[in-house]
Coordinates of C-alpha atoms (C1' of nucleotides) in Angstrom, one line a residue:
Chain A
M1 CA 89.0 68.6 -10.7
K2 CA 91.4 66.9 -13.1
K3 CA 94.5 65.5 -11.4
V4 CA 98.0 66.4 -12.4
N5 CA 99.8 63.6 -14.2
I6 CA 103.4 63.0 -13.1
L7 CA 105.9 60.8 -14.9
L8 CA 108.3 59.5 -12.2
A9 CA 111.5 57.8 -13.5
E10 CA 113.5 56.4 -10.6
D11 CA 115.4 53.2 -10.7
D12 CA 115.6 52.6 -6.9
P13 CA 112.3 50.7 -6.4
N14 CA 112.1 51.5 -2.7
L15 CA 112.5 55.2 -3.2
G16 CA 110.4 55.2 -6.3
Q17 CA 107.4 53.5 -4.6
L18 CA 107.7 55.8 -1.6
L19 CA 107.6 58.8 -3.8
K20 CA 104.7 57.5 -5.8
N21 CA 102.7 56.7 -2.7
Y22 CA 103.3 60.1 -1.3
L23 CA 102.4 61.9 -4.4
N24 CA 99.3 59.9 -5.0
A25 CA 98.2 60.6 -1.5
R26 CA 98.1 64.2 -2.4
E27 CA 96.4 65.5 -5.5
F28 CA 98.7 63.8 -8.0
E29 CA 98.5 60.8 -10.4
T30 CA 101.9 59.2 -10.6
T31 CA 103.3 56.7 -13.1
L32 CA 106.4 55.1 -11.9
I33 CA 109.0 53.8 -14.4
T34 CA 112.3 52.2 -13.3
D35 CA 114.4 52.7 -16.3
G36 CA 115.0 55.4 -18.8
A37 CA 114.4 53.7 -22.0
Q38 CA 111.0 52.4 -20.8
A39 CA 110.2 55.9 -19.5
M40 CA 110.8 57.3 -23.0
K41 CA 108.3 54.8 -24.5
V42 CA 105.7 55.6 -21.9
F43 CA 106.1 59.3 -22.4
R44 CA 105.4 58.9 -26.1
K45 CA 102.1 57.2 -25.4
E46 CA 100.6 59.1 -22.5
K47 CA 100.1 62.8 -21.7
F48 CA 102.0 64.1 -18.6
N49 CA 102.0 67.5 -16.9
I50 CA 105.4 67.2 -15.3
C51 CA 108.4 64.9 -15.2
L52 CA 110.5 63.8 -12.2
L53 CA 113.7 62.2 -13.5
D54 CA 116.4 60.4 -11.5
V55 CA 119.8 61.2 -12.9
M56 CA 121.4 57.8 -12.5
M57 CA 119.4 55.2 -14.3
P58 CA 120.2 52.0 -16.3
E59 CA 119.7 52.0 -20.1
L60 CA 119.1 55.7 -20.6
D61 CA 120.2 58.3 -18.0
G62 CA 118.2 61.2 -16.9
F63 CA 120.0 63.7 -19.0
A64 CA 119.5 61.8 -22.3
L65 CA 116.0 61.1 -21.3
A66 CA 115.3 64.8 -20.8
K67 CA 116.6 65.5 -24.2
G68 CA 114.3 63.0 -25.7
I69 CA 111.4 64.3 -23.8
R70 CA 112.1 67.8 -24.8
E71 CA 112.1 66.8 -28.4
I72 CA 108.6 65.7 -28.1
D73 CA 107.4 68.5 -25.8
S74 CA 109.8 71.4 -25.4
N75 CA 107.9 73.0 -22.6
I76 CA 107.1 70.3 -20.2
P77 CA 108.5 71.0 -16.7
I78 CA 111.3 68.7 -15.7
I79 CA 112.7 68.3 -12.2
F80 CA 115.8 66.2 -11.7
L81 CA 116.6 64.1 -8.7
T82 CA 120.3 63.8 -8.2
A83 CA 122.8 62.2 -5.8
K84 CA 124.8 64.6 -3.7
N85 CA 128.2 63.2 -4.6
L86 CA 127.9 63.9 -8.3
K87 CA 130.8 65.8 -9.9
Q88 CA 130.3 69.5 -10.3
D89 CA 130.4 69.5 -14.1
V90 CA 127.8 66.8 -14.3
I91 CA 125.5 68.7 -12.0
E92 CA 125.9 71.8 -14.2
G93 CA 124.4 70.1 -17.1
F94 CA 121.4 68.8 -15.2
K95 CA 120.7 72.0 -13.4
S96 CA 120.8 74.0 -16.5
G97 CA 118.5 71.6 -18.3
A98 CA 115.9 71.5 -15.7
D99 CA 113.1 73.7 -14.4
D100 CA 114.2 72.7 -11.0
Y101 CA 116.6 70.3 -9.4
L102 CA 116.6 68.4 -6.1
T103 CA 119.7 66.9 -4.4
K104 CA 119.1 63.7 -2.5
P105 CA 118.2 63.4 0.3
F106 CA 115.2 65.7 0.1
S107 CA 112.0 65.9 2.1
M108 CA 108.7 65.0 0.6
E109 CA 107.3 68.3 1.5
E110 CA 110.1 70.0 -0.3
L111 CA 109.4 68.0 -3.4
I112 CA 105.8 68.9 -3.3
Y113 CA 106.5 72.6 -2.7
R114 CA 108.6 72.6 -5.9
I115 CA 106.1 70.7 -8.0
E116 CA 103.4 73.1 -7.0
A117 CA 105.6 76.2 -7.5
I118 CA 106.4 75.0 -11.0
L119 CA 102.8 74.3 -11.8
R120 CA 101.9 77.7 -10.6
R121 CA 104.5 79.4 -12.7
T122 CA 103.9 77.6 -15.9
S123 CA 100.2 78.0 -15.1
A124 CA 99.6 74.4 -16.1
R125 CA 97.0 74.5 -13.4
P126 CA 94.3 76.9 -12.1
Q127 CA 95.7 79.9 -10.1
D128 CA 93.4 79.4 -7.1
A129 CA 96.0 80.0 -4.4
R130 CA 93.5 78.4 -2.0
A131 CA 93.8 79.7 1.6
E132 CA 94.8 76.6 3.5
V133 CA 92.9 76.8 6.8
Y134 CA 92.1 74.0 9.2
T135 CA 89.6 74.0 12.0
I136 CA 90.9 72.1 15.1
G137 CA 88.2 72.1 17.7
K138 CA 87.9 75.8 18.8
F139 CA 91.1 76.7 17.0
T140 CA 91.7 77.9 13.5
F141 CA 95.0 77.1 11.9
D142 CA 96.2 79.1 8.9
V143 CA 98.9 77.1 7.2
T144 CA 100.3 79.7 4.9
K145 CA 100.4 82.5 7.5
Q146 CA 101.5 80.0 10.2
L147 CA 98.9 81.3 12.6
L148 CA 97.0 79.4 15.3
V149 CA 94.0 81.4 16.4
Y150 CA 91.9 80.7 19.6
Q151 CA 89.0 83.1 20.2
D152 CA 90.8 86.5 20.3
Q153 CA 94.3 85.1 20.9
T154 CA 96.6 84.6 17.9
R155 CA 99.8 82.7 18.2
K156 CA 102.5 82.9 15.6
L157 CA 103.8 79.4 15.0
T158 CA 107.4 78.7 13.9
T159 CA 108.1 76.9 10.7
K160 CA 108.6 73.5 12.2
E161 CA 105.6 73.8 14.5
S162 CA 103.5 74.8 11.5
E163 CA 104.8 72.0 9.3
L164 CA 104.1 69.4 12.0
L165 CA 100.7 70.7 12.8
E166 CA 99.8 70.7 9.1
L167 CA 100.7 67.0 8.7
L168 CA 98.7 66.2 11.8
C169 CA 95.7 68.0 10.4
R170 CA 96.1 66.3 7.0
H171 CA 95.9 63.0 8.9
R172 CA 93.5 64.0 11.6
N173 CA 91.7 61.3 13.4
E174 CA 94.0 58.8 11.8
V175 CA 97.5 57.7 12.6
L176 CA 100.3 60.0 11.4
E177 CA 103.3 57.6 11.3
R178 CA 106.5 58.8 13.0
N179 CA 108.8 57.8 10.1
F180 CA 106.5 59.4 7.6
A181 CA 106.4 62.7 9.5
L182 CA 110.2 62.6 10.0
K183 CA 110.9 62.0 6.3
S184 CA 108.4 64.6 5.3
I185 CA 109.7 67.4 7.5
W186 CA 113.1 66.4 8.8
I187 CA 114.2 64.4 5.7
D188 CA 116.1 61.9 7.8
D189 CA 114.3 59.7 10.3
N190 CA 117.3 59.3 12.6
Y191 CA 117.5 59.3 16.4
F192 CA 118.1 63.0 16.9
N193 CA 115.4 64.2 14.6
A194 CA 113.0 61.8 16.3
R195 CA 113.9 63.5 19.6
S196 CA 113.4 66.9 18.0
M197 CA 110.0 65.9 16.9
D198 CA 109.1 64.8 20.4
V199 CA 109.9 68.3 21.6
Y200 CA 107.6 69.8 18.9
I201 CA 104.8 67.4 19.9
T202 CA 105.1 68.7 23.5
K203 CA 104.9 72.3 22.2
L204 CA 101.9 71.7 20.1
R205 CA 100.2 69.9 22.9
K206 CA 100.7 72.9 25.1
Y207 CA 99.3 75.3 22.6
L208 CA 96.3 73.1 21.9
S209 CA 95.6 72.4 25.6
K210 CA 93.2 75.3 25.8
D211 CA 90.5 73.2 24.1
E212 CA 89.8 70.0 26.1
S213 CA 88.2 68.3 23.1
V214 CA 91.5 68.4 21.1
E215 CA 94.2 65.9 21.8
I216 CA 97.4 64.6 20.2
L217 CA 97.4 60.9 21.0
N218 CA 100.5 58.8 20.9
I219 CA 100.1 55.4 19.2
H220 CA 102.9 53.5 20.8
G221 CA 105.6 52.4 18.3
K222 CA 103.6 53.9 15.4
G223 CA 103.0 57.6 15.6
Y224 CA 100.5 60.2 16.6
K225 CA 96.8 60.8 16.1
L226 CA 95.2 64.2 16.2
L227 CA 91.8 63.9 17.7
C228 CA 89.3 66.7 17.1
Chain B
M1 CA 106.2 91.6 -30.8
K2 CA 109.8 91.7 -31.5
K3 CA 111.9 89.1 -29.7
V4 CA 115.1 89.6 -28.0
N5 CA 118.0 88.2 -29.9
I6 CA 120.6 86.2 -27.9
L7 CA 124.0 85.0 -29.1
L8 CA 124.8 81.9 -27.1
A9 CA 128.4 80.7 -27.3
E10 CA 128.7 77.4 -25.5
D11 CA 131.0 74.5 -26.5
D12 CA 129.2 71.7 -24.7
P13 CA 126.6 70.8 -27.2
N14 CA 124.3 69.2 -24.7
L15 CA 124.2 72.1 -22.4
G16 CA 124.1 74.5 -25.3
Q17 CA 121.1 72.9 -26.9
L18 CA 119.2 72.7 -23.6
L19 CA 119.8 76.4 -22.9
K20 CA 118.7 77.3 -26.4
N21 CA 115.5 75.3 -26.1
Y22 CA 114.7 76.9 -22.8
L23 CA 115.4 80.4 -23.9
N24 CA 113.4 80.0 -27.1
A25 CA 110.5 78.6 -25.1
R26 CA 110.4 81.9 -23.3
E27 CA 110.4 85.3 -25.1
F28 CA 113.8 84.9 -26.7
E29 CA 115.4 84.1 -30.0
T30 CA 118.6 82.2 -29.5
T31 CA 121.5 81.5 -31.9
L32 CA 123.8 78.8 -30.6
I33 CA 127.4 78.6 -31.7
T34 CA 129.8 76.0 -30.3
D35 CA 133.2 77.7 -30.8
G36 CA 134.5 81.2 -30.2
A37 CA 135.9 81.9 -33.6
Q38 CA 132.7 81.0 -35.3
A39 CA 130.7 83.1 -32.8
M40 CA 132.8 86.1 -33.8
K41 CA 132.0 85.6 -37.5
V42 CA 128.3 85.3 -36.8
F43 CA 128.3 88.4 -34.5
R44 CA 129.7 90.5 -37.4
K45 CA 126.8 89.4 -39.6
E46 CA 123.7 89.5 -37.4
K47 CA 122.3 91.9 -34.9
F48 CA 122.0 90.7 -31.3
N49 CA 120.6 92.3 -28.1
I50 CA 122.7 90.3 -25.6
C51 CA 125.5 87.8 -25.5
L52 CA 125.9 84.7 -23.3
L53 CA 129.5 83.5 -23.5
D54 CA 131.0 80.4 -22.0
V55 CA 134.4 81.1 -20.6
M56 CA 136.0 77.8 -21.6
M57 CA 135.9 77.4 -25.4
P58 CA 138.2 76.0 -28.1
E59 CA 139.7 78.3 -30.7
L60 CA 138.8 81.5 -29.0
D61 CA 138.0 81.7 -25.4
G62 CA 135.2 83.8 -23.9
F63 CA 137.4 86.6 -22.7
A64 CA 139.0 87.2 -26.1
L65 CA 135.7 86.8 -27.8
A66 CA 134.2 89.5 -25.5
K67 CA 137.0 91.9 -26.5
G68 CA 136.3 91.3 -30.1
I69 CA 132.6 91.8 -29.7
R70 CA 133.1 95.0 -27.7
E71 CA 135.2 96.4 -30.6
I72 CA 132.3 96.1 -32.8
D73 CA 129.6 97.1 -30.3
S74 CA 131.0 98.6 -27.2
N75 CA 127.6 98.7 -25.4
I76 CA 126.1 95.2 -26.0
P77 CA 125.4 93.4 -22.7
I78 CA 127.6 90.4 -22.1
I79 CA 127.0 87.7 -19.5
F80 CA 129.7 85.1 -18.9
L81 CA 129.0 81.6 -17.9
T82 CA 131.9 80.4 -15.7
A83 CA 132.9 77.2 -13.9
K84 CA 133.0 77.6 -10.1
N85 CA 136.4 76.1 -9.7
L86 CA 138.0 78.9 -11.7
K87 CA 140.8 80.9 -10.0
Q88 CA 139.8 84.0 -8.3
D89 CA 142.0 86.3 -10.4
V90 CA 140.6 84.8 -13.6
I91 CA 137.1 85.4 -12.4
E92 CA 138.1 89.0 -11.6
G93 CA 139.1 89.5 -15.3
F94 CA 135.8 88.3 -16.5
K95 CA 133.9 90.2 -13.9
S96 CA 135.4 93.5 -15.2
G97 CA 134.7 92.7 -18.8
A98 CA 131.1 91.6 -18.3
D99 CA 127.8 93.2 -17.4
D100 CA 127.2 90.1 -15.4
Y101 CA 128.5 86.6 -14.9
L102 CA 127.0 83.3 -13.8
T103 CA 128.8 80.6 -11.9
K104 CA 127.9 77.1 -13.0
P105 CA 125.8 75.3 -12.0
F106 CA 122.9 77.7 -12.3
S107 CA 119.2 77.2 -12.8
M108 CA 117.3 78.4 -15.8
E109 CA 115.3 80.7 -13.6
E110 CA 118.5 82.4 -12.4
L111 CA 119.7 82.9 -15.9
I112 CA 116.5 84.3 -17.2
Y113 CA 116.2 86.6 -14.2
R114 CA 119.7 88.0 -14.9
I115 CA 119.0 88.4 -18.6
E116 CA 115.8 90.4 -17.8
A117 CA 117.6 92.4 -15.1
I118 CA 120.3 93.5 -17.6
L119 CA 117.8 94.2 -20.3
R120 CA 115.9 96.4 -17.9
R121 CA 119.1 98.2 -16.8
T122 CA 120.5 98.8 -20.2
S123 CA 117.1 99.1 -21.8
A124 CA 118.5 97.2 -24.7
R125 CA 115.2 95.4 -25.0
P126 CA 113.1 96.2 -28.0
Q127 CA 110.8 99.1 -27.1
D128 CA 107.5 97.3 -26.4
A129 CA 108.7 96.0 -23.0
R130 CA 105.5 95.2 -21.1
A131 CA 105.2 97.4 -18.0
E132 CA 106.0 95.0 -15.2
V133 CA 103.8 96.2 -12.3
Y134 CA 102.9 94.3 -9.2
T135 CA 100.1 95.0 -6.8
I136 CA 101.2 94.2 -3.2
G137 CA 98.2 94.8 -0.9
K138 CA 97.7 98.6 -1.1
F139 CA 101.0 99.1 -2.8
T140 CA 101.9 99.3 -6.4
F141 CA 105.4 98.3 -7.4
D142 CA 106.7 99.3 -10.8
V143 CA 109.7 97.0 -11.5
T144 CA 111.1 98.9 -14.5
K145 CA 110.9 102.3 -12.9
Q146 CA 111.9 100.9 -9.4
L147 CA 109.0 102.7 -7.8
L148 CA 107.0 101.7 -4.8
V149 CA 103.7 103.6 -4.6
Y150 CA 101.4 103.8 -1.5
Q151 CA 98.4 106.1 -1.9
D152 CA 100.0 109.5 -2.7
Q153 CA 103.5 108.6 -1.5
T154 CA 106.1 107.3 -4.0
R155 CA 109.3 105.9 -2.9
K156 CA 112.3 105.4 -5.2
L157 CA 113.8 102.0 -4.6
T158 CA 117.5 101.2 -5.1
T159 CA 118.5 98.5 -7.5
K160 CA 119.0 95.8 -4.9
E161 CA 115.8 96.7 -3.1
S162 CA 113.9 96.5 -6.3
E163 CA 115.5 93.2 -7.5
L164 CA 114.8 91.6 -4.2
L165 CA 111.2 92.8 -4.1
E166 CA 110.7 91.6 -7.6
L167 CA 111.8 88.1 -6.7
L168 CA 109.5 88.1 -3.7
C169 CA 106.6 89.2 -5.9
R170 CA 107.3 86.6 -8.5
H171 CA 107.2 84.0 -5.8
R172 CA 104.5 85.6 -3.7
N173 CA 102.6 83.3 -1.3
E174 CA 105.2 80.7 -1.9
V175 CA 108.8 80.2 -0.5
L176 CA 111.5 82.2 -2.1
E177 CA 114.6 80.3 -1.2
R178 CA 117.5 82.2 0.2
N179 CA 120.1 80.6 -2.0
F180 CA 118.1 81.1 -5.1
A181 CA 117.7 84.8 -4.3
L182 CA 121.4 85.1 -3.4
K183 CA 122.5 83.5 -6.6
S184 CA 120.1 85.5 -8.7
I185 CA 120.9 88.9 -7.2
W186 CA 124.2 88.7 -5.5
I187 CA 125.7 86.0 -7.7
D188 CA 127.5 84.3 -4.9
D189 CA 125.7 82.8 -2.0
N190 CA 128.4 83.3 0.6
Y191 CA 128.1 84.4 4.3
F192 CA 128.4 88.2 3.7
N193 CA 126.0 88.4 0.9
A194 CA 123.5 86.5 3.0
R195 CA 123.9 89.1 5.8
S196 CA 123.5 91.8 3.2
M197 CA 120.3 90.3 2.1
D198 CA 119.1 90.3 5.7
V199 CA 119.6 94.1 5.7
Y200 CA 117.5 94.4 2.6
I201 CA 114.7 92.3 4.0
T202 CA 114.6 94.6 7.0
K203 CA 114.4 97.6 4.7
L204 CA 111.6 96.2 2.6
R205 CA 109.7 95.2 5.7
K206 CA 109.9 98.8 6.9
Y207 CA 108.7 100.1 3.6
L208 CA 105.8 97.6 3.4
S209 CA 104.8 98.0 7.1
K210 CA 102.2 100.7 6.1
D211 CA 99.8 98.0 5.0
E212 CA 99.1 95.5 7.8
S213 CA 97.9 92.8 5.4
V214 CA 101.3 92.6 3.7
E215 CA 104.1 90.6 5.4
I216 CA 107.5 89.1 4.6
L217 CA 107.5 85.9 6.5
N218 CA 110.7 84.0 7.3
I219 CA 110.7 80.3 6.7
H220 CA 113.5 79.1 9.0
G221 CA 116.4 77.6 7.1
K222 CA 114.6 77.9 3.8
G223 CA 113.9 81.5 2.8
Y224 CA 111.1 84.1 2.7
K225 CA 107.5 84.2 1.8
L226 CA 105.7 87.4 0.7
L227 CA 102.1 87.2 2.0
C228 CA 99.6 89.5 0.3
Chain C
dC1 C1' 107.4 42.5 37.1
dC2 C1' 111.9 43.3 35.0
dG3 C1' 114.7 45.1 31.4
dA4 C1' 114.7 47.1 26.9
dC5 C1' 112.8 50.4 24.3
dC6 C1' 109.8 54.2 23.4
dT7 C1' 107.9 58.8 24.8
dG8 C1' 107.5 63.4 27.7
dT9 C1' 109.4 67.4 29.5
dT10 C1' 112.6 71.0 30.5
dA11 C1' 116.8 73.4 29.9
dA12 C1' 121.2 74.4 27.6
dA13 C1' 123.7 74.8 23.3
dA14 C1' 124.0 75.7 18.5
dT15 C1' 122.4 77.9 14.6
dA16 C1' 119.7 81.2 11.9
dC17 C1' 117.8 85.6 11.5
dG18 C1' 116.8 90.9 12.7
dT19 C1' 118.3 95.5 13.4
dT20 C1' 121.1 99.4 13.8
dA21 C1' 125.1 101.8 12.8
dA22 C1' 129.6 102.4 11.0
dG23 C1' 132.6 101.5 7.0
dT24 C1' 133.6 101.2 2.0
dC25 C1' 133.1 102.2 -2.6
dT26 C1' 131.7 105.0 -6.6
dG27 C1' 130.6 108.6 -8.9
dT28 C1' 129.6 113.8 -8.9
dT29 C1' 130.0 118.5 -7.5
dT30 C1' 132.6 122.4 -6.5
Chain D
dA1 C1' 141.7 117.3 -5.9
dA2 C1' 138.7 117.6 -1.7
dA3 C1' 134.1 117.2 -0.2
dC4 C1' 129.8 115.2 -0.7
dA5 C1' 126.0 112.0 -1.6
dG6 C1' 124.0 107.5 -2.5
dA7 C1' 124.1 102.6 -2.5
dC8 C1' 125.8 98.7 -0.8
dT9 C1' 128.6 95.9 2.6
dT10 C1' 130.5 94.7 7.0
dA11 C1' 130.4 94.7 11.9
dA12 C1' 128.3 94.3 16.3
dC13 C1' 124.9 93.0 19.1
dG14 C1' 120.2 91.2 20.0
dT15 C1' 116.4 87.9 19.4
dA16 C1' 114.1 83.6 17.6
dT17 C1' 114.2 79.0 16.2
dT18 C1' 115.9 74.5 16.2
dT19 C1' 118.7 70.8 17.9
dT20 C1' 120.9 68.3 21.5
dA21 C1' 121.3 66.7 26.1
dA22 C1' 119.7 65.1 30.5
dC23 C1' 116.5 63.0 33.1
dA24 C1' 111.8 61.2 34.2
dG25 C1' 108.0 58.2 33.1
dG26 C1' 105.5 54.7 30.2
dT27 C1' 104.7 50.5 27.6
dC28 C1' 105.4 45.9 26.3
dG29 C1' 107.1 41.3 25.7
dG30 C1' 109.5 37.7 28.0

DNA sequence: CCGACCTGTTAAAATACGTTAAGTCTGTTT
DNA sequence: AAACAGACTTAACGTATTTTAACAGGTCGG
């Protein structure tokens, strides 16, 4: 299946690289550009399915860039990434010009939700609405319905439980890094969110304890590994 | 198929052009005018189905413009675009003169939803209006007629019930964000409207409970997901 | 093998959501 | 105009989810 091409214009190299890695780890192909003028050039040459544009950029800001992009392709979905402390009237312009709009800081998961939602709506991608279901030992985990099934017992998971278990499943039998999980789900990897995550690990361990062959292993100083 | 004609009066040329592009990319035909006096002239000459008027404009403000427009066509739907930091009493004035109003910043999706809602209500849309009908499990939901049908039972939905269910349907199997729904339907995403929305979710859940396979799932802190 | 840091567990506090009923508003009937 | 009906909002109370706190163990480098 052909990958979705994303043009990512973000001048902060750290954030940009993080986003790119994250997106590429999923089913996307990301081109990272760190200034607006350059992004415009690249957009002329290559074919993209969606644009993620930071608002504050040197040379050419996100708003002007969007105008330029829309002159070439008036339908391409655009998502703006903006700082929280922007003035209201500036935000207006961006929000109205975009298919969607994210205020920093945002979680990676949220970004991906929004990209997928837009792709679904503009049907720039097959409508398959795949049922996301994982098998964890003797358990079955339905991500969209947030259900964990063991034999005849069904447990409704809460949103956070489900999000964390999904990440563990996606990285099963390899290390899910703490910071990665925190940024994905809690947005901020601060002390309190880390403690909160501990609590959820405990809960998930309790739920999964019915099957001896399944285990959430702690990798000291790094993260967790779901063995199954 | 005949397109819906929109008169867009917006003095900020950037925002205006973006809105125009967006609306034209959908099923609309938009005429953009950047000052109120000019808009009045154009309105006399051409036939429009709906007006989007910015409140703050040079020459002739949106309120005065609306009065003039209503003298010519007392029924044409008018949506005001207002800044959030406007005084409450000013807002009241616009509210009474308009079919609807949007507080900046708004997303394109919100705007389009409101335009379509108004066209539906006033049936000012050129006659061919595709029958918007959703299938929700064993239910059939006719958006235009506001009817929810289950086998031989037909339930008339109220306007708010219908609008909320439509948004859920448009985002089915993905998250419909609370704030988005509130701004789209209730205009303001304040505490009380949020409580009101809760009440409507309860009602819809009751109506839909006849089919076990259909569910409105709450995504804590984010919104709702219609599973079907 | 000690002290700093990281993790595990449980319970309390804070926040978000669910439900039912009473109140308000609007338009219509008599 | 008073009474009524329908739709929507507000209030009040209950439950669910998430975060914070408090304390108990573990791990690792010096």
